[in-house]
Short mmCIF file of C-alpha atoms and ligand atoms in Angstrom, two decimals:
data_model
loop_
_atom_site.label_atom_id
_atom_site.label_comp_id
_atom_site.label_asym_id
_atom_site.label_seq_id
_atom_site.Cartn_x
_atom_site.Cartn_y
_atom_site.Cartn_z
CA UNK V 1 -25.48 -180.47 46.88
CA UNK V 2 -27.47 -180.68 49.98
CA UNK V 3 -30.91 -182.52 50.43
CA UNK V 4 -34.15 -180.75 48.12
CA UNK V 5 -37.66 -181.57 48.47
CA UNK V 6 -39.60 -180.76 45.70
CA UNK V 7 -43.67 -180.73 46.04
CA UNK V 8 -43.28 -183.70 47.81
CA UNK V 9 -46.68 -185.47 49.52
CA UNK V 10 -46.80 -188.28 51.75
CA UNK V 11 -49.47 -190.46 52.85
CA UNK V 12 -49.21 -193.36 55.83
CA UNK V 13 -50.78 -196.89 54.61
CA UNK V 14 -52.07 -195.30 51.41
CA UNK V 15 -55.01 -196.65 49.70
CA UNK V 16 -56.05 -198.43 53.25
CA UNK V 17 -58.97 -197.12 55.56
CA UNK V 18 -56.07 -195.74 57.50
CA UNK V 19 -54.50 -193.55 55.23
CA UNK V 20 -53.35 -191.07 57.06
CA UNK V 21 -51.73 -187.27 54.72
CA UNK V 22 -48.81 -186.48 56.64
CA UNK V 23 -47.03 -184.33 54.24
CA UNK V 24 -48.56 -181.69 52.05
CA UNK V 25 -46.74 -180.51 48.82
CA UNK V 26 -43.35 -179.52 50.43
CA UNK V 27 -40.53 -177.40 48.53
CA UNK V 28 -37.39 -177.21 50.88
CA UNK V 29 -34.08 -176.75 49.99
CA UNK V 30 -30.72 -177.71 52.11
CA UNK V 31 -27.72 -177.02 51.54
CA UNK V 32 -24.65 -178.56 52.98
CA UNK V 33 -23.02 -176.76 55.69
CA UNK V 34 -26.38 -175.01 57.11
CA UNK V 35 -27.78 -175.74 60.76
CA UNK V 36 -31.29 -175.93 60.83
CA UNK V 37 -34.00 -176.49 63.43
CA UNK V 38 -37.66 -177.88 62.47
CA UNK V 39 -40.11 -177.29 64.76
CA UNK V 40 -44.58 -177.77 65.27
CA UNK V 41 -46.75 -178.80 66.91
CA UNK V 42 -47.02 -182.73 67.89
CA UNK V 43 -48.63 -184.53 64.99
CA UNK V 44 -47.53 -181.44 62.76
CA UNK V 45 -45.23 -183.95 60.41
CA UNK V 46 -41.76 -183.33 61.60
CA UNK V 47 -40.76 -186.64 62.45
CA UNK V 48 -42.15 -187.69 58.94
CA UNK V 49 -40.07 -185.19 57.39
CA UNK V 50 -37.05 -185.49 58.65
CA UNK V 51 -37.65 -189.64 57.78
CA UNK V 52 -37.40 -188.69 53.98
CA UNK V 53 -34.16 -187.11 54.42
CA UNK V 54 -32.04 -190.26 54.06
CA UNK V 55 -34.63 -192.40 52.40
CA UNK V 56 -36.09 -193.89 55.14
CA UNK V 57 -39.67 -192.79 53.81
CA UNK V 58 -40.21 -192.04 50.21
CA UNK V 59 -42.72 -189.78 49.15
CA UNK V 60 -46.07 -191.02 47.94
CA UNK V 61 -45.58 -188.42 45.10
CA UNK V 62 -42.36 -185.95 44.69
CA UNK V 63 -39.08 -185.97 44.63
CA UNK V 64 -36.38 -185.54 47.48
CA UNK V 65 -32.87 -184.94 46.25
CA UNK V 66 -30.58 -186.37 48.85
CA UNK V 67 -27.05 -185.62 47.89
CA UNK V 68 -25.72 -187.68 44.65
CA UNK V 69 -29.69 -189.51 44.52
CA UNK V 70 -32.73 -188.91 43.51
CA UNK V 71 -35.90 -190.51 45.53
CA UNK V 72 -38.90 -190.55 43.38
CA UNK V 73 -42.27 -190.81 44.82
CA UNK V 74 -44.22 -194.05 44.03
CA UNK V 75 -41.37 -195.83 42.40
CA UNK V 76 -39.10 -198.78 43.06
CA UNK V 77 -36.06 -196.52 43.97
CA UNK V 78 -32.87 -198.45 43.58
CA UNK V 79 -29.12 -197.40 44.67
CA UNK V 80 -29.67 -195.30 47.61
CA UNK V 81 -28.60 -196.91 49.99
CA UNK V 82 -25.14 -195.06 50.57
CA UNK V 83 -27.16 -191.94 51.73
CA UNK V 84 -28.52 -194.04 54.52
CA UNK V 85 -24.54 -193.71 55.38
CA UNK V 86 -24.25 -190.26 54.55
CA UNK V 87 -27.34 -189.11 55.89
CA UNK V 88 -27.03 -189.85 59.55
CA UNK V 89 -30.71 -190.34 60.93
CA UNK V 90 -30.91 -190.14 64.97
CA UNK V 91 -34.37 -191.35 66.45
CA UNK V 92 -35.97 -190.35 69.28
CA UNK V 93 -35.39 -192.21 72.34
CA UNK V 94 -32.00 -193.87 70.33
CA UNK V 95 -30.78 -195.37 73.34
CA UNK V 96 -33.69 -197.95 73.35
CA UNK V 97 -31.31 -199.75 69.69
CA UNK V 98 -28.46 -200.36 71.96
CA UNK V 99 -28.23 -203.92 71.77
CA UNK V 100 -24.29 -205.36 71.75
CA UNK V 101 -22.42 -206.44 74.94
CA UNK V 102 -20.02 -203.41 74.65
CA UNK V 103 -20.09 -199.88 73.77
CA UNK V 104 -17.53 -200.64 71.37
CA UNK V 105 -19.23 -203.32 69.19
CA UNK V 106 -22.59 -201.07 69.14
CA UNK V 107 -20.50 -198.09 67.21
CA UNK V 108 -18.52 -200.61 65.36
CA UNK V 109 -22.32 -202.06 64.32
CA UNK V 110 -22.80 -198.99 61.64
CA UNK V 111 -19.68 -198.62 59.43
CA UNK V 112 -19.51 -202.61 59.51
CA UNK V 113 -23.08 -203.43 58.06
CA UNK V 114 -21.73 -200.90 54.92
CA UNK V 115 -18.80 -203.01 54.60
CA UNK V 116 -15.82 -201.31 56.48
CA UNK V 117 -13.06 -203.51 57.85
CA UNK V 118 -13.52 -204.82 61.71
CA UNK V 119 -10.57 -202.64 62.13
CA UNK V 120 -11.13 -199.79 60.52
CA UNK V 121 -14.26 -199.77 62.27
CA UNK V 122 -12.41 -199.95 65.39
CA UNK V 123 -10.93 -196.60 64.96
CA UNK V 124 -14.22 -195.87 63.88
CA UNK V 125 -15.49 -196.42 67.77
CA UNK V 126 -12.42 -194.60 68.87
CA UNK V 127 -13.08 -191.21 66.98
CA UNK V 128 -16.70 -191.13 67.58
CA UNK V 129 -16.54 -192.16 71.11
CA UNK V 130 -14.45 -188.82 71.65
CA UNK V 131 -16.80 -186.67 68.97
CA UNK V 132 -19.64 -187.13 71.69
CA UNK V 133 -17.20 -186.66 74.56
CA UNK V 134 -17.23 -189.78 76.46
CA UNK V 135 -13.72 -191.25 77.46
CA UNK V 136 -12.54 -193.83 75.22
CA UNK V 137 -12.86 -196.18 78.89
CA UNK V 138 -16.57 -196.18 77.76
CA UNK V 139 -15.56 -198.66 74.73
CA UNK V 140 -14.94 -201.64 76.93
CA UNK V 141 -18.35 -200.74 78.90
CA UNK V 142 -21.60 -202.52 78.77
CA UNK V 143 -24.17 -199.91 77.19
CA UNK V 144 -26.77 -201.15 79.41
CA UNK V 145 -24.98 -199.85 82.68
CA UNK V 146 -24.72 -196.37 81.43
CA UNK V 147 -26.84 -193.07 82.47
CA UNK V 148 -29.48 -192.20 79.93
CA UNK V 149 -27.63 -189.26 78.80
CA UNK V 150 -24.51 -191.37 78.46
CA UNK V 151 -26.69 -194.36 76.14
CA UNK V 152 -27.47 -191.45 74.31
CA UNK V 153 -24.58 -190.32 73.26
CA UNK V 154 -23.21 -194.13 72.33
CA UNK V 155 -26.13 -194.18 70.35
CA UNK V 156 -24.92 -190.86 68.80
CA UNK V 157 -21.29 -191.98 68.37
CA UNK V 158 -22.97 -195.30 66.45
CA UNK V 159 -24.40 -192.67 63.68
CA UNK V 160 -21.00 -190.77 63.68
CA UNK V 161 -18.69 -193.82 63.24
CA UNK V 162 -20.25 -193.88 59.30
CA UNK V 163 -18.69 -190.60 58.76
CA UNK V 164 -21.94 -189.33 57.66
CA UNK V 165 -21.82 -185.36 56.15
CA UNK V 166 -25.46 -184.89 57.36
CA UNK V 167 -27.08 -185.42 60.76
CA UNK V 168 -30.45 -185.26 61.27
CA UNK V 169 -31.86 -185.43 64.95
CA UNK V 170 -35.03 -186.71 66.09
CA UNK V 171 -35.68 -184.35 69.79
CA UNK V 172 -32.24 -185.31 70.46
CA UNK V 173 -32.48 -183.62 74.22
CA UNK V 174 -35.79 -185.01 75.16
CA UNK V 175 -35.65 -186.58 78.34
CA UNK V 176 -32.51 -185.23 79.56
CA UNK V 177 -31.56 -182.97 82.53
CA UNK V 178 -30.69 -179.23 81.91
CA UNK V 179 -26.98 -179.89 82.00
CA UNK V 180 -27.15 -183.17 80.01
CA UNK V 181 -29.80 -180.76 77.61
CA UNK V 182 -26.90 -178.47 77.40
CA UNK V 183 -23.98 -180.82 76.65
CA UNK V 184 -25.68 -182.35 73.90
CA UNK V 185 -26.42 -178.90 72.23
CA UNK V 186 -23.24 -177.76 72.37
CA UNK V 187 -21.75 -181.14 70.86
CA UNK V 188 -23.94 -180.80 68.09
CA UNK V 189 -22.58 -177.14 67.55
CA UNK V 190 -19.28 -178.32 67.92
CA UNK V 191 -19.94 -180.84 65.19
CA UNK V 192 -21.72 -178.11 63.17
CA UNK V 193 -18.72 -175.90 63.60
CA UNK V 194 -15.66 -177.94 63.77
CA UNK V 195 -16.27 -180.90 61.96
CA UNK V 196 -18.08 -179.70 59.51
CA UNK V 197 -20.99 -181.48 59.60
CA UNK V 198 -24.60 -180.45 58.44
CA UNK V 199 -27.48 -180.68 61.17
CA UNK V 200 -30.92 -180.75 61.08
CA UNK V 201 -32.75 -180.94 64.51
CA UNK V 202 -36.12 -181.59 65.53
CA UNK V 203 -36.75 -179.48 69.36
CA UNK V 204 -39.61 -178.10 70.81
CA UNK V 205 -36.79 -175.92 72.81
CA UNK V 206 -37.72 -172.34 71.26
CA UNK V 207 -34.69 -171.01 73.69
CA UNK V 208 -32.06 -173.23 71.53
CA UNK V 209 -34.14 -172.60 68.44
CA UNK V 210 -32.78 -168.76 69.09
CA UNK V 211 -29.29 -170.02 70.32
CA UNK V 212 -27.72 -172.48 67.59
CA UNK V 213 -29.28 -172.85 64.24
CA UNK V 214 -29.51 -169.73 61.22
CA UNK V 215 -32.54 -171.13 60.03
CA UNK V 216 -35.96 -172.89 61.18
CA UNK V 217 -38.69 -174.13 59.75
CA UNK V 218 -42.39 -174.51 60.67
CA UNK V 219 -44.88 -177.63 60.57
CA UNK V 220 -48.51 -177.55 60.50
CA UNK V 221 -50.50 -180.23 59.82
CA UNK V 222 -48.01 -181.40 57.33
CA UNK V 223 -47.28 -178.07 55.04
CA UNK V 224 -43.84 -176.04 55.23
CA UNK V 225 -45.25 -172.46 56.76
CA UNK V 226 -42.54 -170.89 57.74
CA UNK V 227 -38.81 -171.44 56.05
CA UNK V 228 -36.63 -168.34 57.71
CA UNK V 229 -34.68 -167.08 60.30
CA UNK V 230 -34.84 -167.56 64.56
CA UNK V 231 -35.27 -164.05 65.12
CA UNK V 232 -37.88 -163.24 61.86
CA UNK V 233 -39.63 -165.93 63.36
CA UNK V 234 -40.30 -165.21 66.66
CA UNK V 235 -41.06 -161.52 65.77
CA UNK V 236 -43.99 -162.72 64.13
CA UNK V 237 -46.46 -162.65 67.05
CA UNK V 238 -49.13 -163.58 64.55
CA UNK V 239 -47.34 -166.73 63.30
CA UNK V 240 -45.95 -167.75 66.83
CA UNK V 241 -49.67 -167.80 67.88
CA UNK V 242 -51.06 -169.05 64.88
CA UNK V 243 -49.24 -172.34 65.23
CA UNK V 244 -49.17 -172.40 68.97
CA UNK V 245 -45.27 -171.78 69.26
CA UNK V 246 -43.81 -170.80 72.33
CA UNK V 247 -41.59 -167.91 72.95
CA UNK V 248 -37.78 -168.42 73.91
CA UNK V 249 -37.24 -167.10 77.35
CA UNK V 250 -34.65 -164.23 76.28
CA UNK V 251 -37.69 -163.15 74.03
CA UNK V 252 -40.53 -162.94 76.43
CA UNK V 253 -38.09 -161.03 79.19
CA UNK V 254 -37.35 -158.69 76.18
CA UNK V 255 -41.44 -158.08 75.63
CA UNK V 256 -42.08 -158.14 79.28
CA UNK V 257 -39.62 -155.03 80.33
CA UNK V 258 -40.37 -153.39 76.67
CA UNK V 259 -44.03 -153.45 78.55
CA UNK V 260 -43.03 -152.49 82.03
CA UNK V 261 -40.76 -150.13 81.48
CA UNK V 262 -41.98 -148.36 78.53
CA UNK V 263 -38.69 -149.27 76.40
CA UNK V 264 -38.62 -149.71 73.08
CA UNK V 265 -35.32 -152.43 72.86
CA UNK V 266 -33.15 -153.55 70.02
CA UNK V 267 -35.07 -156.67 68.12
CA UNK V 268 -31.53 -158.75 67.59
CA UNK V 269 -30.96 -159.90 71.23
CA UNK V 270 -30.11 -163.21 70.92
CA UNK V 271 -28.26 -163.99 74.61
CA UNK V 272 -28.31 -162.25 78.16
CA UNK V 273 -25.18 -160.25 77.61
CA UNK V 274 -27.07 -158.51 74.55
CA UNK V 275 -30.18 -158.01 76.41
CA UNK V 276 -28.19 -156.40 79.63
CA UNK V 277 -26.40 -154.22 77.07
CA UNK V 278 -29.14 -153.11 75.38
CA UNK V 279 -31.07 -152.21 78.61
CA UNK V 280 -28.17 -150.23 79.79
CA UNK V 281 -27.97 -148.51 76.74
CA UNK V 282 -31.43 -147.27 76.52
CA UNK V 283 -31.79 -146.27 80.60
CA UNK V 284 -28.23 -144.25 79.82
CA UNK V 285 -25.79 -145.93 81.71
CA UNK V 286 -22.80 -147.35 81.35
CA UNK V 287 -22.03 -150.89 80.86
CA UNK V 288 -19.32 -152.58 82.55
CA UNK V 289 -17.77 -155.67 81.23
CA UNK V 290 -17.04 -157.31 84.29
N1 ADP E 1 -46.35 -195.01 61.48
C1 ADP E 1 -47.41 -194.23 61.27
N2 ADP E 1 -48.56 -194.72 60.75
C2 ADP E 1 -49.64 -193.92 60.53
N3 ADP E 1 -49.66 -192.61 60.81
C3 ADP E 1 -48.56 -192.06 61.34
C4 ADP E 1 -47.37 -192.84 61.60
N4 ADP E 1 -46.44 -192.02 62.14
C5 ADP E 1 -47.01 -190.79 62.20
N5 ADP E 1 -48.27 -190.82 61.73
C6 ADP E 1 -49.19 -189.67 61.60
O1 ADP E 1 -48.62 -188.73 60.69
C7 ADP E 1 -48.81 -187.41 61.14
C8 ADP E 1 -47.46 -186.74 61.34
O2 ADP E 1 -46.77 -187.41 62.38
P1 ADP E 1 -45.27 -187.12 62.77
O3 ADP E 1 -44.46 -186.95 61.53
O4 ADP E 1 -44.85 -188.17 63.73
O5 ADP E 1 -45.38 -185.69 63.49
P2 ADP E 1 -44.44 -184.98 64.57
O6 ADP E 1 -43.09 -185.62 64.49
O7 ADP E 1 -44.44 -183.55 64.17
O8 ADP E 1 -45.09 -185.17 65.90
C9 ADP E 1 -49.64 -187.51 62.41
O9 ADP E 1 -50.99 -187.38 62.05
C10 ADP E 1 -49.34 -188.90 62.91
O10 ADP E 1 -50.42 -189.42 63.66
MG1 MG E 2 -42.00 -186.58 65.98
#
């Protein structure tokens, strides 16, 4: 039992001059376990989205089934709010909540405002701090002398410290530097993969749209339009333009010697090694592991 949306519709400051339709009739279904990236167009309703997950937002009209609860659009919904535990939620920009005099008390913050022991907590601070690989050193530390990347990830290990099973990421890598970009992608796989934890990330990086997740979906102006995989995705030229998507590196080398060269090449490349083989393959040679 994962998170469902069913035909669910929301408006900002309903009823007001302001009201402002941000999500149109949306059926999605998640199920635990699954890695999934949602990506659009600014304004498209992603953040928005991704706020309903763990009750944040409630639809106007709808229902979103968030683990053990039911969210009901335009009622008083009462008892939900363990999935704000269970569904981690990670803003963008989370560095800017940091607020306690050590890194330690910020993690500790979490699991103690849903009633776990100061101790228990502790450990809490201890595992997480590790999960987003920062030496446990960093506990004692104020958060505001850290690098962005580092705040980041203390921000991160704040979420983690509730144990939740689902974590849902608001352009976790914006801002950062290629390596720090990196780092943080390949914790959240690591998560994904070793601790068993569900993602759901917002990026507007189509090359680690190809890389991590099995499934994406689409937003445009606040409908669901595509629900599927990286690679059906981007091999829909029509939909890629359509909603202004760009293409992941990898893919638009693959098109561009395809054109060049007169190749036709294999449509499952997903990394360099793939691509290299696949051009040997078709020009005859031999390749050579090296
Ligand atoms: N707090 C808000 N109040 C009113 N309108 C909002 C608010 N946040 C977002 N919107 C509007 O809702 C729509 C979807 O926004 P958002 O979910 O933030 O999109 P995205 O994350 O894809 O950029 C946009 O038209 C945006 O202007
Ligand atoms: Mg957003």
């Amino acid at each position: 039992m994962g998170i469902q949306f069913e035909k669910v519709n929301f408006k900002y400051a309903e009823g007001s001059v302001r009201e402002n339709t941000a999500l149109v009739n949306i059926d999605l279904n998640i199920e635990l376990g699954s890695y999934i990236a949602v990506i659009g167009h600014t304004g498209s309703g992603k953040s928005t989205l991704i706020q309903h997950m763990n009750a944040l937002l409630q639809p106007t009209s709808g229902t979103v089934h968030i683990l053990d609860k039911k969210v009901i659009g335009g009622k008083k919904n009462r008892n939900i709010n363990s999935v704000r535990r269970r569904v981690g939620l990670v803003f963008q920009f989370p560095e800017y909540q940091l607020f306690e005099e050590t890194v330690e008390k910020d993690i500790m913050f979490g699991p103690m405002n849903f009633g776990v022991s100061k101790e228990e907590a502790a450990l809490k601070a201890h595992e997480a701090i590790q999960l987003v690989g920062l030496d446990e050193d960093f506990l004692e530390r104020s958060p505001l002398n850290l690098s962005g990347g580092q705040m980041r990830r203390v921000a991160i290990a704040g979420i983690l410290a509730m144990d939740p099973e689902i974590l849902v990421l608001d352009e976790p890598t914006a801002g950062l530097d290629p390596k720090g970009q990196l780092e943080m992608m390949e914790m959240f796989h690591n998560l994904y993969e070793n601790h068993q934890k569900t993602i759901i990330l917002i990026t507007h990086d189509m090359n680690d749209v190809l890389k991590y997740p099995k499934r994406v979906v689409v937003m445009n102006k606040g409908k669901l339009v595509f629900d599927g995989g990286p690679l059906e995705l981007f091999s829909k030229r029509d939909l890629v333009k359509k909603y202004q998507l760009e293409l992941p590196d990898l893919i638009k080398i693959r098109d561009e010697i395809e054109n060049k060269l007169n190749l036709t090449l294999d449509k499952t490349i997903k990394n360099v090694d793939e691509l290299t083989q696949a051009i040997v393959k078709v020009l005859g040679g031999e390749s050579h592991a090296r």
